Amino acid sequence: MALDELTEELARSAAAGDHRALGELLARIEPDVMRHCARILPYHQDAEEASQDTLLAVARNIGRFEGRARFSTWLHIVTANCARTTYRSLKRRAAEQTSDELPMQKPDARRVSVIAGSRLDLLDAMEALEADKPDLAQALVLRDIVQLDYNEVAEQLNIPLGTAKSRIHQARKYVQGVLGEDYR
């Protein structure tokens, strides 16, 4: 999400309470948010749901944007969190629907995209990491999903650079362990 300076200025104005700026900001970021959600969630309808949740979260929480970092960084984090929350919600709903039915069968490999399957496995692994070690998950999201460099991760988390690198390394090893040998 490479946002321009006008978008950054609109974000600062919206954070200060300018409702017109907020409306314009939401209209400007909507296509980028949808593209980012689509990279995380394999199905278009799921990505649309996450995108709408992200825009709502931005509208509700823009006052919390302090301007210490770029708005695009803040937006990346909000988008990734909303996409992961949407995924967890969909997974929970699917489990509730199948609890009274026959056990779920594995999807037919000929009908499921390898990329989509991999992303779902990765989302499961990220969910496990977040539940077990949230500090590591936060660092990994900033580095590998938001694509901040190591210095920016350290700055966002207010930790030393070496600690940021260590957390990211540990998080990657944890995720690899959850994903198994096929992903190493």
CSV table of C-alpha atoms in Angstrom, one decimal:
chain,number,residue,atom,x,y,z
A,1,MET,CA,0.0,0.0,0.0
A,2,ALA,CA,2.1,2.8,-1.2
A,3,LEU,CA,0.0,5.8,-0.2
A,4,ASP,CA,0.9,9.3,-1.4
A,5,GLU,CA,1.4,12.5,0.6
A,6,LEU,CA,-2.2,13.7,0.0
A,7,THR,CA,-3.4,10.5,1.7
A,8,GLU,CA,-1.0,11.0,4.6
A,9,GLU,CA,-2.3,14.6,5.0
A,10,LEU,CA,-6.0,13.5,4.8
A,11,ALA,CA,-5.2,11.0,7.6
A,12,ARG,CA,-3.7,13.7,9.8
A,13,SER,CA,-6.7,15.9,9.2
A,14,ALA,CA,-9.2,13.1,9.8
A,15,ALA,CA,-7.3,12.2,13.1
A,16,ALA,CA,-7.8,15.8,14.2
A,17,GLY,CA,-11.6,15.4,13.7
A,18,ASP,CA,-12.1,16.6,10.1
A,19,HIS,CA,-15.1,14.5,8.9
A,20,ARG,CA,-14.8,15.6,5.3
A,21,ALA,CA,-11.2,14.5,5.3
A,22,LEU,CA,-12.2,11.1,6.8
A,23,GLY,CA,-14.7,10.5,4.0
A,24,GLU,CA,-12.2,11.4,1.3
A,25,LEU,CA,-9.5,9.3,3.0
A,26,LEU,CA,-11.8,6.2,3.1
A,27,ALA,CA,-12.6,6.6,-0.6
A,28,ARG,CA,-8.9,6.9,-1.5
A,29,ILE,CA,-7.7,3.9,0.5
A,30,GLU,CA,-10.6,1.5,-0.3
A,31,PRO,CA,-9.0,-0.1,-3.4
A,32,ASP,CA,-5.6,-0.6,-1.7
A,33,VAL,CA,-7.3,-2.1,1.4
A,34,MET,CA,-9.2,-4.5,-0.8
A,35,ARG,CA,-6.0,-5.6,-2.7
A,36,HIS,CA,-4.2,-6.1,0.6
A,37,CYS,CA,-7.0,-8.2,2.0
A,38,ALA,CA,-7.2,-10.3,-1.1
A,39,ARG,CA,-3.5,-11.1,-0.7
A,40,ILE,CA,-4.2,-12.5,2.8
A,41,LEU,CA,-7.6,-14.2,2.2
A,42,PRO,CA,-8.0,-16.5,-0.8
A,43,TYR,CA,-11.7,-16.0,-1.5
A,44,HIS,CA,-13.0,-12.7,-2.9
A,45,GLN,CA,-16.1,-12.5,-0.6
A,46,ASP,CA,-13.9,-13.0,2.5
A,47,ALA,CA,-11.5,-10.3,1.3
A,48,GLU,CA,-14.5,-8.0,0.7
A,49,GLU,CA,-15.7,-8.6,4.3
A,50,ALA,CA,-12.2,-8.0,5.7
A,51,SER,CA,-12.0,-4.8,3.6
A,52,GLN,CA,-15.2,-3.4,4.9
A,53,ASP,CA,-14.2,-4.3,8.5
A,54,THR,CA,-10.9,-2.5,7.9
A,55,LEU,CA,-12.6,0.7,6.6
A,56,LEU,CA,-14.9,0.6,9.6
A,57,ALA,CA,-12.0,0.2,11.9
A,58,VAL,CA,-10.2,3.1,10.3
A,59,ALA,CA,-13.3,5.3,10.6
A,60,ARG,CA,-13.8,4.4,14.3
A,61,ASN,CA,-10.2,4.5,15.3
A,62,ILE,CA,-8.7,7.3,13.2
A,63,GLY,CA,-8.5,9.5,16.3
A,64,ARG,CA,-5.9,7.0,17.7
A,65,PHE,CA,-3.6,7.6,14.8
A,66,GLU,CA,-1.0,9.9,16.4
A,67,GLY,CA,1.1,10.5,13.3
A,68,ARG,CA,4.4,9.2,14.9
A,69,ALA,CA,4.6,6.7,12.0
A,70,ARG,CA,3.3,7.0,8.5
A,71,PHE,CA,-0.5,6.5,8.1
A,72,SER,CA,0.3,3.7,5.5
A,73,THR,CA,2.1,1.8,8.2
A,74,TRP,CA,-0.8,2.1,10.6
A,75,LEU,CA,-3.2,1.1,7.9
A,76,HIS,CA,-1.1,-2.0,7.0
A,77,ILE,CA,-1.4,-3.1,10.6
A,78,VAL,CA,-5.2,-2.4,10.9
A,79,THR,CA,-5.7,-4.2,7.5
A,80,ALA,CA,-3.7,-7.3,8.5
A,81,ASN,CA,-5.4,-7.5,11.9
A,82,CYS,CA,-8.9,-7.2,10.3
A,83,ALA,CA,-8.1,-9.9,7.7
A,84,ARG,CA,-6.9,-12.2,10.4
A,85,THR,CA,-9.9,-11.5,12.5
A,86,THR,CA,-12.2,-12.2,9.5
A,87,TYR,CA,-10.4,-15.5,8.9
A,88,ARG,CA,-10.8,-16.6,12.6
A,89,SER,CA,-14.5,-15.7,12.4
A,90,LEU,CA,-15.1,-17.6,9.2
A,91,LYS,CA,-13.2,-20.6,10.6
A,92,ARG,CA,-15.3,-20.5,13.8
A,93,ARG,CA,-18.6,-20.3,11.8
A,94,ALA,CA,-17.5,-23.2,9.6
A,95,ALA,CA,-16.7,-25.3,12.7
A,96,GLU,CA,-20.1,-24.5,14.3
A,97,GLN,CA,-21.9,-25.5,11.0
A,98,THR,CA,-20.1,-28.8,10.8
A,99,SER,CA,-20.3,-29.7,14.5
A,100,ASP,CA,-23.7,-31.4,14.0
A,101,GLU,CA,-22.9,-32.8,10.6
A,102,LEU,CA,-20.5,-35.5,9.4
A,103,PRO,CA,-16.8,-34.8,10.1
A,104,MET,CA,-15.3,-32.4,7.5
A,105,GLN,CA,-13.5,-34.1,4.7
A,106,LYS,CA,-10.3,-32.8,3.2
A,107,PRO,CA,-10.9,-30.7,0.1
A,108,ASP,CA,-10.3,-32.3,-3.2
A,109,ALA,CA,-6.8,-31.2,-4.3
A,110,ARG,CA,-8.0,-30.9,-7.9
A,111,ARG,CA,-10.6,-28.2,-6.9
A,112,VAL,CA,-8.5,-26.2,-4.4
A,113,SER,CA,-5.7,-23.8,-5.4
A,114,VAL,CA,-2.4,-24.7,-3.9
A,115,ILE,CA,-1.8,-21.0,-3.2
A,116,ALA,CA,-5.2,-20.7,-1.4
A,117,GLY,CA,-4.4,-23.9,0.6
A,118,SER,CA,-1.0,-22.6,1.6
A,119,ARG,CA,-2.5,-19.2,2.7
A,120,LEU,CA,-5.0,-21.0,4.8
A,121,ASP,CA,-2.3,-23.1,6.4
A,122,LEU,CA,-0.3,-20.0,7.0
A,123,LEU,CA,-3.2,-18.2,8.6
A,124,ASP,CA,-3.7,-21.2,10.9
A,125,ALA,CA,0.0,-21.1,11.8
A,126,MET,CA,-0.2,-17.3,12.5
A,127,GLU,CA,-3.3,-17.8,14.6
A,128,ALA,CA,-1.4,-20.5,16.7
A,129,LEU,CA,1.6,-18.1,17.0
A,130,GLU,CA,-0.6,-15.2,18.1
A,131,ALA,CA,-2.3,-17.4,20.8
A,132,ASP,CA,0.9,-18.8,22.1
A,133,LYS,CA,3.4,-15.9,21.7
A,134,PRO,CA,1.7,-12.6,20.8
A,135,ASP,CA,5.0,-10.5,20.9
A,136,LEU,CA,6.5,-12.8,18.2
A,137,ALA,CA,3.3,-12.6,16.1
A,138,GLN,CA,3.3,-8.9,16.2
A,139,ALA,CA,6.9,-8.6,15.0
A,140,LEU,CA,6.3,-11.2,12.2
A,141,VAL,CA,3.2,-9.4,11.0
A,142,LEU,CA,5.0,-6.1,10.8
A,143,ARG,CA,8.0,-7.7,8.9
A,144,ASP,CA,6.4,-10.3,6.6
A,145,ILE,CA,2.9,-9.0,6.0
A,146,VAL,CA,3.2,-5.3,6.4
A,147,GLN,CA,6.7,-5.5,4.9
A,148,LEU,CA,8.4,-3.0,7.2
A,149,ASP,CA,12.2,-3.2,7.3
A,150,TYR,CA,13.8,-4.4,10.6
A,151,ASN,CA,14.5,-0.9,11.8
A,152,GLU,CA,10.9,0.1,11.3
A,153,VAL,CA,9.7,-3.0,13.1
A,154,ALA,CA,11.9,-2.1,16.1
A,155,GLU,CA,10.7,1.5,16.0
A,156,GLN,CA,7.0,0.4,15.8
A,157,LEU,CA,7.4,-2.0,18.7
A,158,ASN,CA,9.6,0.3,20.7
A,159,ILE,CA,12.3,-2.4,21.1
A,160,PRO,CA,16.0,-2.6,20.2
A,161,LEU,CA,16.8,-3.7,16.7
A,162,GLY,CA,18.4,-6.9,17.9
A,163,THR,CA,15.3,-7.9,19.8
A,164,ALA,CA,13.1,-7.2,16.7
A,165,LYS,CA,15.4,-9.5,14.6
A,166,SER,CA,15.3,-12.2,17.3
A,167,ARG,CA,11.5,-12.1,17.6
A,168,ILE,CA,11.1,-12.3,13.8
A,169,HIS,CA,13.5,-15.2,13.6
A,170,GLN,CA,11.8,-17.1,16.5
A,171,ALA,CA,8.4,-16.4,15.0
A,172,ARG,CA,9.4,-17.8,11.6
A,173,LYS,CA,10.8,-20.9,13.2
A,174,TYR,CA,7.5,-21.3,15.2
A,175,VAL,CA,5.4,-21.0,12.0
A,176,GLN,CA,7.7,-23.4,10.2
A,177,GLY,CA,7.2,-25.9,13.0
A,178,VAL,CA,3.4,-25.6,12.8
A,179,LEU,CA,3.4,-25.8,9.0
A,180,GLY,CA,5.6,-28.9,9.0
A,181,GLU,CA,8.4,-30.2,6.8
A,182,ASP,CA,6.7,-29.4,3.5
A,183,TYR,CA,7.3,-25.6,4.0
A,184,ARG,CA,10.9,-25.6,5.0
